[in-house]
Short mmCIF file of C-alpha atoms and ligand atoms in Angstrom, two decimals:
data_model
loop_
_atom_site.label_atom_id
_atom_site.label_comp_id
_atom_site.label_asym_id
_atom_site.label_seq_id
_atom_site.Cartn_x
_atom_site.Cartn_y
_atom_site.Cartn_z
CA MET C 1 0.00 0.00 0.00
CA ASP C 2 1.28 3.45 -0.88
CA VAL C 3 0.95 6.42 1.46
CA VAL C 4 2.07 10.05 1.34
CA TYR C 5 3.21 11.60 4.61
CA THR C 6 4.49 15.09 5.35
CA GLY C 7 7.54 15.08 7.56
CA MET C 8 11.17 15.79 8.35
CA VAL C 9 14.21 13.51 8.32
CA ILE C 10 15.53 13.58 11.90
CA LYS C 11 18.09 10.76 11.67
CA THR C 12 19.98 9.02 8.89
CA THR C 13 22.11 5.89 9.03
CA ASN C 14 24.00 4.29 6.17
CA VAL C 15 23.04 0.70 5.47
CA GLY C 16 24.92 -1.62 3.17
CA GLU C 17 26.76 -0.12 0.22
CA PHE C 18 24.17 2.26 -1.21
CA ASP C 19 21.14 2.33 1.10
CA LYS C 20 19.98 4.52 3.93
CA ARG C 21 17.80 4.02 6.98
CA LEU C 22 15.89 7.16 7.91
CA VAL C 23 13.89 8.19 10.92
CA VAL C 24 11.18 10.55 9.72
CA LEU C 25 8.94 12.56 12.01
CA THR C 26 5.59 12.80 10.23
CA LYS C 27 2.43 14.79 10.69
CA GLU C 28 0.19 11.81 9.97
CA ALA C 29 1.89 8.84 11.62
CA GLY C 30 4.35 10.24 14.17
CA LYS C 31 7.87 8.84 14.15
CA ILE C 32 8.51 6.18 11.49
CA VAL C 33 11.47 4.24 10.10
CA VAL C 34 11.95 4.42 6.35
CA PHE C 35 14.36 2.49 4.14
CA ALA C 36 15.70 4.33 1.12
CA ARG C 37 17.15 1.84 -1.35
CA GLY C 38 19.98 3.15 -3.47
CA ALA C 39 19.78 6.61 -1.88
CA ARG C 40 23.57 6.87 -1.72
CA ARG C 41 24.17 6.14 -5.40
CA PRO C 42 25.73 9.28 -6.93
CA LYS C 43 22.91 9.80 -9.38
CA SER C 44 20.03 8.78 -7.13
CA SER C 45 17.03 11.09 -7.16
CA LEU C 46 16.78 10.40 -3.42
CA LEU C 47 20.28 11.65 -2.62
CA SER C 48 19.48 15.12 -1.30
CA ALA C 49 15.97 14.27 -0.18
CA THR C 50 17.31 11.80 2.35
CA MET C 51 19.65 14.25 4.10
CA LEU C 52 19.12 15.30 7.68
CA PHE C 53 16.58 18.20 8.07
CA ALA C 54 14.96 17.54 4.66
CA TYR C 55 11.30 18.49 4.98
CA GLY C 56 8.61 17.58 2.49
CA GLU C 57 6.15 14.99 1.23
CA PHE C 58 7.39 11.43 1.40
CA GLU C 59 5.77 8.89 -0.89
CA LEU C 60 6.15 5.54 0.81
CA PHE C 61 5.33 1.91 0.30
CA ALA C 62 4.03 0.61 3.62
CA GLY C 63 5.40 -2.91 3.88
CA LYS C 64 4.73 -5.42 6.59
CA ASP C 65 7.58 -4.35 8.85
CA ALA C 66 8.85 -1.04 7.52
CA TYR C 67 8.32 1.73 5.01
CA GLN C 68 10.21 1.89 1.71
CA LEU C 69 10.86 5.31 0.22
CA LYS C 70 9.62 5.77 -3.34
CA LYS C 71 9.70 9.49 -3.97
CA VAL C 72 10.12 12.78 -2.08
CA VAL C 73 8.86 16.23 -2.90
CA ILE C 74 11.08 18.51 -0.84
CA LYS C 75 9.55 21.72 0.46
CA GLU C 76 12.43 22.91 2.62
CA PHE C 77 16.11 21.94 2.88
CA PHE C 78 17.15 24.49 5.52
CA GLU C 79 20.13 25.21 3.30
CA ASN C 80 21.39 28.11 5.38
CA ILE C 81 21.81 25.80 8.33
CA THR C 82 23.98 23.40 6.37
CA LYS C 83 26.33 26.26 5.45
CA ASP C 84 27.32 26.87 9.06
CA ILE C 85 28.86 24.14 11.24
CA GLU C 86 27.60 25.67 14.49
CA SER C 87 24.01 25.80 13.22
CA VAL C 88 24.32 22.21 11.99
CA CYS C 89 25.30 21.15 15.51
CA TYR C 90 22.33 22.94 17.08
CA ALA C 91 19.91 21.56 14.49
CA SER C 92 21.34 18.04 14.89
CA PHE C 93 20.78 18.30 18.62
CA PHE C 94 17.15 19.35 18.08
CA CYS C 95 16.63 16.31 15.84
CA GLU C 96 18.37 13.98 18.27
CA PHE C 97 16.24 15.32 21.14
CA ALA C 98 13.05 14.88 19.08
CA ASP C 99 14.08 11.32 18.16
CA TYR C 100 14.81 10.48 21.80
CA PHE C 101 11.58 12.03 22.98
CA CYS C 102 9.01 10.81 20.40
CA LYS C 103 7.75 7.27 20.69
CA PRO C 104 6.61 5.42 17.53
CA GLY C 105 2.89 5.78 16.96
CA GLN C 106 2.59 8.82 19.21
CA ASN C 107 1.07 11.99 17.78
CA SER C 108 4.05 14.31 17.23
CA ARG C 109 2.54 17.16 15.23
CA ASN C 110 3.51 19.77 17.81
CA ILE C 111 7.08 18.61 17.87
CA LEU C 112 7.33 18.58 14.09
CA LYS C 113 6.04 22.16 14.06
CA LEU C 114 8.44 23.19 16.82
CA LEU C 115 11.34 21.68 14.86
CA GLY C 116 10.34 23.69 11.78
CA TYR C 117 10.17 26.99 13.67
CA SER C 118 13.39 26.27 15.57
CA LEU C 119 15.38 25.45 12.43
CA LYS C 120 14.05 28.64 10.83
CA ALA C 121 15.19 30.55 13.92
CA LEU C 122 18.69 29.08 13.57
CA GLU C 123 18.75 30.51 10.06
CA ASN C 124 17.78 33.92 11.39
CA GLU C 125 20.99 35.75 12.27
CA LYS C 126 19.18 38.21 14.52
CA ILE C 127 18.49 35.57 17.15
CA ASP C 128 21.31 34.14 19.27
CA ASN C 129 21.52 30.37 18.74
CA ARG C 130 21.93 29.82 22.48
CA LEU C 131 18.52 31.41 22.97
CA VAL C 132 17.03 29.19 20.25
CA LYS C 133 18.37 26.15 22.12
CA CYS C 134 16.88 27.28 25.46
CA ILE C 135 13.49 27.94 23.88
CA PHE C 136 13.48 24.61 22.04
CA GLU C 137 14.41 22.68 25.19
CA MET C 138 11.83 24.42 27.35
CA LYS C 139 9.04 23.86 24.83
CA MET C 140 9.98 20.18 24.50
CA LEU C 141 9.82 19.89 28.29
CA TYR C 142 6.46 21.60 28.16
CA PHE C 143 5.15 19.00 25.69
CA SER C 144 6.43 16.20 27.94
CA GLY C 145 4.87 17.67 31.07
CA GLU C 146 8.32 17.88 32.71
CA TYR C 147 8.45 21.66 32.66
CA PRO C 148 8.98 23.80 35.73
CA GLU C 149 6.27 25.84 37.49
CA VAL C 150 7.17 29.45 36.63
CA PHE C 151 3.96 31.33 37.42
CA SER C 152 3.78 30.85 41.19
CA CYS C 153 5.75 29.45 44.12
CA VAL C 154 5.84 25.63 43.98
CA LYS C 155 5.37 25.48 47.76
CA CYS C 156 2.77 28.14 48.62
CA GLN C 157 1.44 29.32 45.22
CA LYS C 158 2.32 32.94 45.97
CA LYS C 159 2.83 35.02 42.83
CA GLU C 160 5.83 37.04 44.09
CA ILE C 161 8.60 34.72 43.00
CA SER C 162 12.30 35.31 42.52
CA TYR C 163 14.10 32.02 43.26
CA PHE C 164 14.44 29.00 41.00
CA SER C 165 15.00 25.43 42.08
CA VAL C 166 15.86 22.59 39.70
CA LEU C 167 15.09 19.99 42.39
CA GLY C 168 11.79 21.69 43.20
CA TYR C 169 10.61 21.89 39.56
CA GLY C 170 10.22 25.64 39.50
CA MET C 171 9.98 28.98 41.23
CA LEU C 172 9.98 29.80 44.94
CA CYS C 173 9.01 32.92 46.87
CA ASP C 174 11.15 34.68 49.51
CA ASP C 175 9.55 32.71 52.35
CA CYS C 176 10.04 29.32 50.71
CA LYS C 177 13.46 29.83 49.11
CA ASN C 178 15.16 27.54 51.66
CA GLU C 179 12.85 24.60 50.99
CA TYR C 180 15.33 23.35 48.41
CA SER C 181 19.09 23.44 48.84
CA ASP C 182 19.76 24.31 45.20
CA SER C 183 17.54 27.40 44.92
CA PHE C 184 19.11 30.50 43.42
CA LYS C 185 17.86 34.02 42.79
CA ILE C 186 17.02 34.95 39.21
CA ASN C 187 16.29 38.20 37.44
CA PRO C 188 12.58 39.15 37.00
CA VAL C 189 13.24 39.39 33.24
CA THR C 190 14.37 35.75 33.26
CA VAL C 191 11.16 34.81 35.09
CA TYR C 192 9.09 36.65 32.52
CA THR C 193 11.06 34.98 29.69
CA LEU C 194 10.33 31.52 31.08
CA GLN C 195 6.64 32.40 31.40
CA TYR C 196 6.58 33.67 27.83
CA ILE C 197 8.23 30.52 26.41
CA ILE C 198 5.83 28.21 28.24
CA SER C 199 2.64 30.09 27.39
CA SER C 200 3.31 31.40 23.89
CA LYS C 201 2.15 29.83 20.65
CA LEU C 202 4.78 28.10 18.54
CA LYS C 203 4.64 30.74 15.83
CA ASP C 204 5.45 33.49 18.37
CA LEU C 205 8.30 31.70 20.15
CA TYR C 206 11.19 33.20 18.27
CA LYS C 207 10.15 36.81 18.19
CA PHE C 208 12.39 38.26 20.87
CA ASN C 209 15.99 38.63 21.94
CA LEU C 210 17.59 38.94 25.35
CA ARG C 211 20.38 41.10 26.68
CA LYS C 212 23.54 39.18 27.46
CA ASP C 213 23.27 38.84 31.24
CA ILE C 214 19.69 37.53 31.00
CA LEU C 215 20.62 35.06 28.27
CA ASP C 216 23.58 33.84 30.34
CA GLU C 217 21.26 33.26 33.28
CA LEU C 218 18.73 31.42 31.13
CA VAL C 219 21.46 29.23 29.62
CA PHE C 220 22.79 28.40 33.11
CA LEU C 221 19.30 27.56 34.39
CA MET C 222 18.35 25.41 31.38
CA LYS C 223 21.63 23.52 31.46
CA ARG C 224 21.07 22.53 35.09
CA TYR C 225 17.40 21.75 34.55
CA MET C 226 18.06 19.60 31.49
CA SER C 227 20.90 17.63 33.05
CA PHE C 228 18.80 16.84 36.11
CA HIS C 229 15.39 16.19 34.51
CA VAL C 230 16.32 14.78 31.10
CA ASN C 231 19.68 13.26 32.01
CA HIS C 232 20.49 11.78 28.63
CA ASN C 233 23.81 12.06 26.87
CA PHE C 234 23.08 13.58 23.46
CA LYS C 235 25.95 12.89 21.07
CA SER C 236 25.39 16.09 19.12
CA LEU C 237 25.88 18.12 22.30
CA ASP C 238 29.43 16.80 22.69
CA THR C 239 30.34 18.22 19.29
CA LEU C 240 28.52 21.45 20.07
CA SER C 241 30.34 21.95 23.36
CA GLU C 242 33.69 21.43 21.68
CA LEU C 243 32.72 24.17 19.24
CA VAL C 244 30.93 26.81 21.25
CA LEU C 245 29.65 25.93 24.67
CA LYS C 246 33.07 25.37 26.32
ZN1 ZN B 301 6.27 30.22 48.69
#
């Protein structure tokens, strides 16, 4: 049976001499595995369409155990990302995170959309890539339900909040700041930024910038939060840290 799914290639592995195994995140069927026969032959029409980040319509033969790729109509290559090694690292991390996070058969429309907006944001030179990474991570955590409480104190629900605790899953007020040993004071602008990321629509996520000290604080906070609550070693992050995150 033939099907046509809209999606993005989030992982590619070489198989045999000329073939490729792809993980494609689709609108219609969530995360699927697709085999692309002969995709690595120099003159194959599937050569560029089976690269990481390729987004488009995938015409597939749905076999008993896996999908076979027949044809792809590419809508977006994210070419500007592939021109810059740092952006490639960030985008690879986003794909790796999405692959780790999405289970086969699970509806992943939101994540596919988030990936699209985030890759576009990496192409936009006006937005710092470190901010794009923080926003992407926080929105992924939001989709998983593992996001921190940033609108009121996690202990007493008071709205006057200025401390953040990774262990406590969110913000604390002055009275409750000692409830968790790891709590640290953060800037009100950082609090507002976290609230904005969690509550905003995907299309509005990448419409702001931060001054350097706020971005540094957000990066610090997200790094700690991710390592404690996601705790997975993403290969693409190793390359990224060698390049930029030092
Ligand atoms: Zn409190």
